[in-house]
Amino acid sequence: MKTLRGLAFRLFKSNKFIVFSSIVSIAISTMLVLSMMLFSINAQDTLKNQLKQSYGEMDLSVGFNMNQNETLTPNLIKEISQNKKVNKISKVSISHLNLNKINSEVYTVGVEDDYLAKSRYHFTQYLNKESVVMNKGLAKALNVKIGDKIFIEGKNYRLVEMVNDLTATGAAPDMLFLNQKVVKKYIQTKQNNNAEATYLLIKAKKDINPLTLSSEIKSYNKKLRIDIAEQDYGMQSNLQSLRIFVVVLSVLILIVTSLIIISNFELLLYKMRNQFAIMRSLGASTKQISRIITIQSTIINASGISLGFILTLFSQRSLYKLVEKILNISSTPSEFNIGAAVIIAIVTFSVIQLFLIIPSYRSTKVLPLKTMEKSEKLNFGYSKARVTVFKVLVGISLFLIVCSQVLPTRETYGPAMLLISVVLVLLAFVLIFSILLPKVLEWFLPTLPFKKQNGIVVMEDGIYFKEPFVSLYYPWYAFRDLTIMLAEDELIIGKNNVFHLLHCNMDNSEVMLFLRNLQQVINILHDDYVSCYKSL
C-alpha cells in the first residue's frame, strides 16, 4: 500500500528534468536575493560599526570651544545631568602634560571609569589616580611595557594598558590617558579656575531623539558647543536608496522566478493530469490530490531554497576571496549573517509557495473527464483582453520613462518612475507571452509541420486526420472508444465525419485494420493504468 508521500515521489521519477530545472531556478533566485539583501544589511552594519568605533556609545558631546574662555562648571554639569532625557554623563578633561622621559608635552585625556569613556577611547583597564594608559606608538618610542613606571609632571604612574594608535587622520598622535580627577586638578592649578571638565559624553535615554535633547541642553547656555554622534547625511541617503533598490529588485527577482516555477509546475501537472484523472475516477478525493501536489511543490521549493542558501554561504566565505585573488582587487570583509539569511530564506520560500498554490488549486477542482480534456487542449482565453492590457501597460511604461528623464522633479521621482515602468513592462510581457510565443515559434520553427500535410498522423498524445477542408484531432482517451466505419473509399469517423482514402498509398482495408489495432493497443494501455493505480 503506497502512501500519498510515496506516490508524490513516484510521480517525480518520470519528470526529473522539470523537477531539476525548477530546483535550480529557485536556487539561483534565492542566491541572488540573499546576496543582495545581505550586502545591504552588511553595509548598514559597517556604517554602524564605524560610527561606534569613532564615537563609542555616546549620543552627544557637550563643551565649549577653546577660544570662548568658558568652562563647564559644577552647577552647569549638575543642571545637565538632572535632565530627565539624559541617561548617563561621563566627564572628560583634556590638557597637555609634560612627559619627563622625553621632556615634552603630550596630549593627555582625563577619563572616568565608565562605558562611555571606554567605548569612546577604546581602553578596558580601570584607571586609578596612579595608573596611565598610552597608545602603542608612544610606548614603542619610550621602549616601555605594561607594568613599567612613567613619570608625568614629575609624578610616578604605572602603565596598565596600551591602546591602538588613532590613524584615522593620517599620522598617529601620541596620547596619554589618566584618571579624570588627576587631569582636572592639573587644569585647575594651571588655569586657576573651577573647570569641572573640558567636555561631557552624554548618553540619551532610550527612544529619545538626540536633536531634541541637544536643543534642551543648548537652552542652559547658548555658547555650548554640542556635537551629535550620527552618520553622514549623504551616506545615509545613499544607503537608504540602495536599500530601496535592493528590496524592489529582490521582489522583481522573486516574481520572475515564481512565474518560471509556475510555468514548470504547470508543465509537470500537465504531464500528470491523466494520472490524477484516473485516481479521481478510482475514488481519490480532491484533498488527496491536493496533498500530493502540495508535497511535490514543497519539496521542489525547499530543495531550491536550501541549495541557494548553501551556495550563498559558500560564495561569501570562499568564492569572494577567490575572485579577489583572481582579479587582484580588495574589498571590505563581510560576515555571513546567519539570522538575517534564515529570515530572508523563509520569506522567499513563503512567497514562491504562495505562487505555487495557484496551479495546485486549479488542478484539484476539475472533474476527471474535464481534466483529461484540459490536458489535451491549449486554450489561451481572453486573448483580445490580454493584448489590450499589454498595450496599455507598455504605453504607461513608456510615458513613465519619458517623465523620469524630462520632468523637473526627475532627480527625486525619476528612480521610482523607472522602477514602476520596469514592473509594468514585466507584467505586460507575462500577460502576452502565452499568446506571442506560439506565433513566434510558428514563424521561425514550425512546431506542427504535419498540419500542412494530408494524411493520418499518429502523435504522442493522439491521432490527427487531415485533408482539404477536413481537420480532425482525437486524443487517445477519446480515440479508444471512437466509432470508425469503412464505406468504399471513405472512413466514417464518429458522427458523420468523412475522411477520403482515394489517394491513400495503403489498401483501404489495411488502413481500417491499422486503426482497429491501434484502438486495441490504446485500450490495453488504459487497462494497465487502471490496474496499476488499483494496486497502489
XYZ file of C-alpha atoms in Angstrom, residues 12 19 22-24 26-27 30 296-310 349:
24
model
C 8.630 12.743 -9.669
C 11.915 18.999 -11.208
C 12.678 24.145 -11.089
C 15.029 23.497 -8.171
C 17.929 25.202 -9.991
C 14.718 28.648 -7.190
C 18.323 28.161 -6.025
C 17.498 32.588 -3.679
C 5.681 17.989 -4.617
C 5.693 21.805 -4.657
C 7.043 21.962 -1.099
C 9.869 19.534 -1.891
C 10.841 21.482 -5.017
C 10.682 24.805 -3.168
C 12.523 23.638 -0.043
C 15.250 21.932 -2.099
C 15.812 25.077 -4.172
C 15.872 27.376 -1.133
C 18.294 25.079 0.732
C 20.611 24.797 -2.291
C 20.557 28.586 -2.776
C 21.300 29.135 0.940
C 24.287 26.770 0.824
C 10.124 30.229 0.454
